Short mmCIF file of C-alpha atoms in Angstrom, two decimals:
data_model
loop_
_atom_site.label_atom_id
_atom_site.label_comp_id
_atom_site.label_asym_id
_atom_site.label_seq_id
_atom_site.Cartn_x
_atom_site.Cartn_y
_atom_site.Cartn_z
CA UNK A 157 -11.15 -22.48 -10.98
CA UNK A 158 -10.35 -21.80 -14.61
CA UNK A 159 -6.93 -22.27 -16.18
CA UNK A 160 -5.09 -19.06 -17.01
CA UNK A 161 -4.12 -18.17 -20.58
CA UNK A 162 -0.40 -17.88 -19.90
CA UNK A 163 0.23 -21.25 -18.29
CA UNK A 164 -2.08 -24.15 -19.23
CA UNK A 165 -3.07 -26.09 -16.13
CA UNK A 166 -2.27 -23.24 -13.71
CA UNK A 167 -5.24 -22.47 -11.52
CA UNK A 168 -6.46 -18.87 -11.47
CA UNK A 169 -6.74 -17.21 -8.08
CA UNK A 170 -10.26 -16.74 -6.68
CA UNK A 171 -9.65 -13.10 -5.79
CA UNK A 172 -6.13 -11.73 -6.02
CA UNK A 173 -7.00 -8.84 -3.68
CA UNK A 174 -6.29 -10.59 -0.39
CA UNK A 175 -6.09 -7.72 2.10
CA UNK A 176 -7.03 -4.02 1.91
CA UNK A 177 -7.42 -2.05 5.10
CA UNK A 178 -7.05 1.31 6.73
CA UNK A 179 -6.22 0.81 10.42
CA UNK A 180 -5.44 2.78 13.54
CA UNK A 181 -3.21 0.01 14.94
CA UNK A 182 0.44 -0.83 14.20
CA UNK A 183 1.15 -2.54 10.87
CA UNK A 184 2.93 -5.85 10.34
CA UNK A 185 5.21 -6.53 7.36
CA UNK A 186 4.91 -10.26 8.10
CA UNK A 187 1.10 -10.12 7.88
CA UNK A 188 1.20 -8.41 4.49
CA UNK A 189 3.87 -10.76 3.16
CA UNK A 190 1.86 -13.81 4.26
CA UNK A 191 -1.28 -12.38 2.64
CA UNK A 192 0.33 -12.39 -0.82
CA UNK A 193 1.81 -15.87 -0.63
CA UNK A 194 0.89 -17.87 -3.72
CA UNK A 195 2.49 -21.05 -5.08
CA UNK A 196 2.10 -19.80 -8.67
CA UNK A 197 4.00 -16.57 -7.96
CA UNK A 198 7.67 -16.45 -8.84
CA UNK A 199 8.12 -12.90 -7.60
CA UNK A 200 6.84 -10.90 -4.66
CA UNK A 201 7.53 -7.19 -4.25
CA UNK A 202 6.89 -5.41 -0.97
CA UNK A 203 7.05 -1.71 -0.11
CA UNK A 204 7.15 -0.34 3.44
CA UNK A 205 6.60 3.37 4.06
CA UNK A 206 7.89 4.65 7.39
CA UNK A 207 7.69 7.96 9.22
CA UNK A 208 11.01 9.72 8.68
CA UNK A 209 12.57 12.29 10.99
CA UNK A 210 12.71 15.12 8.44
CA UNK A 211 10.83 16.68 5.54
CA UNK A 212 11.59 19.73 3.47
CA UNK A 213 14.64 20.60 5.55
CA UNK A 214 12.71 20.51 8.84
CA UNK A 215 12.90 18.02 11.70
CA UNK A 216 9.67 16.01 12.05
CA UNK A 217 8.68 15.28 15.63
CA UNK A 218 5.50 13.31 14.92
CA UNK A 219 2.65 13.13 12.50
CA UNK A 220 -0.88 11.96 12.11
CA UNK A 221 -2.80 10.45 9.22
CA UNK A 222 -6.50 10.88 8.66
CA UNK A 223 -8.74 9.79 5.82
CA UNK A 224 -11.99 10.54 4.09
CA UNK A 225 -14.83 8.03 4.61
CA UNK A 226 -14.45 7.00 0.94
CA UNK A 227 -10.78 6.03 1.37
CA UNK A 228 -11.42 2.28 1.70
CA UNK A 229 -13.52 2.25 -1.50
CA UNK A 230 -10.87 4.27 -3.34
CA UNK A 231 -8.18 1.88 -2.13
CA UNK A 232 -10.17 -1.02 -3.63
CA UNK A 233 -10.58 0.86 -6.93
CA UNK A 234 -6.82 1.40 -7.13
CA UNK A 235 -6.13 -2.26 -6.30
CA UNK A 236 -8.59 -3.46 -8.95
CA UNK A 237 -6.88 -1.25 -11.52
CA UNK A 238 -3.49 -2.82 -10.71
CA UNK A 239 -4.97 -6.32 -10.90
CA UNK A 240 -6.46 -5.51 -14.31
CA UNK A 241 -3.16 -4.17 -15.67
CA UNK A 242 -0.73 -6.82 -14.36
CA UNK A 243 -0.80 -10.63 -13.94
CA UNK A 244 -1.29 -10.31 -10.19
CA UNK A 245 -1.59 -13.55 -8.21
CA UNK A 246 -2.06 -11.77 -4.88
CA UNK A 247 -2.17 -8.16 -3.64
CA UNK A 248 -2.33 -6.59 -0.19
CA UNK A 249 -2.23 -3.01 1.09
CA UNK A 250 -2.69 -1.58 4.57
CA UNK A 251 -2.40 2.09 5.55
CA UNK A 252 -2.28 3.39 9.09
CA UNK A 253 -4.24 6.37 10.40
CA UNK A 254 -3.94 8.17 13.72
CA UNK A 255 -0.89 9.53 15.48
CA UNK A 256 2.44 8.00 14.50
CA UNK A 257 6.00 8.59 15.63
CA UNK A 258 9.29 8.62 13.74
CA UNK A 259 10.09 5.05 12.68
CA UNK A 260 6.49 3.81 12.71
CA UNK A 261 5.15 1.99 9.65
CA UNK A 262 2.65 4.16 7.79
CA UNK A 263 1.86 1.93 4.80
CA UNK A 264 2.73 -1.57 3.65
CA UNK A 265 1.86 -2.91 0.20
CA UNK A 266 2.81 -6.14 -1.55
CA UNK A 267 2.14 -7.82 -4.87
CA UNK A 268 2.90 -11.35 -6.07
CA UNK A 269 3.11 -12.13 -9.79
CA UNK A 270 4.45 -15.00 -11.91
CA UNK A 271 7.72 -13.09 -12.54
CA UNK A 272 9.80 -10.52 -10.62
CA UNK A 273 9.68 -7.70 -13.19
CA UNK A 274 5.89 -7.58 -13.22
CA UNK A 275 5.81 -7.87 -9.40
CA UNK A 276 8.10 -4.83 -9.11
CA UNK A 277 6.06 -2.84 -11.64
CA UNK A 278 2.71 -3.75 -10.09
CA UNK A 279 3.92 -2.90 -6.58
CA UNK A 280 5.28 0.45 -7.75
CA UNK A 281 1.98 1.29 -9.47
CA UNK A 282 0.03 0.22 -6.39
CA UNK A 283 1.91 2.47 -3.95
CA UNK A 284 2.13 5.40 -6.39
CA UNK A 285 -1.58 5.29 -7.18
CA UNK A 286 -2.54 4.86 -3.51
CA UNK A 287 -0.45 7.92 -2.70
CA UNK A 288 -2.03 10.04 -5.45
CA UNK A 289 -5.63 8.80 -5.53
CA UNK A 290 -6.71 7.64 -2.07
CA UNK A 291 -7.89 10.48 0.21
CA UNK A 292 -5.48 9.99 3.11
CA UNK A 293 -3.87 13.12 4.54
CA UNK A 294 -0.71 13.60 6.57
CA UNK A 295 -0.49 16.23 9.32
CA UNK A 296 3.20 16.79 10.11
CA UNK A 297 4.33 18.43 13.32
CA UNK A 298 7.86 19.81 13.23
CA UNK A 299 10.20 20.12 16.20
CA UNK A 300 10.19 23.95 15.87
CA UNK A 301 6.46 24.00 16.66
CA UNK A 302 5.23 24.54 13.10
CA UNK A 303 3.02 22.08 11.26
CA UNK A 304 1.67 21.35 7.81
CA UNK A 305 -0.97 19.25 6.08
CA UNK A 306 0.23 17.23 3.11
CA UNK A 307 -2.17 16.11 0.35
CA UNK A 308 -3.06 12.45 -0.18
CA UNK A 309 -0.82 10.12 1.80
#
């Protein structure tokens, strides 16, 4: 491993992208947090997106996520962009697909960096870009019987 430019003697990570998946099984915050553990990281930021019980003034009964076959590749592209822009030591992101209920975890992302400010910024960019660029769609079913499809994530 090569030394980094910021801290002589610090070993560079082999691949800071530790975990990227789209799954149809329940997500684990602990799994994502463990995936970004790194002794050279002084800050770790984690975001958890959950299914809420309302949207746009309507009560949400349940929802489902589906994705395009290219979603995994797009998720990697987004992660690589974050790694290129920030001093990321470790990054992980997992999004759920399938039917979810209120309170279920829909997405968990985490980033570890040498300092907290860059960890917060990198995590924010990761979730925002995943939401806007990865082809994952939400199908909300409201308690009044109506439903709607929501663009990416």
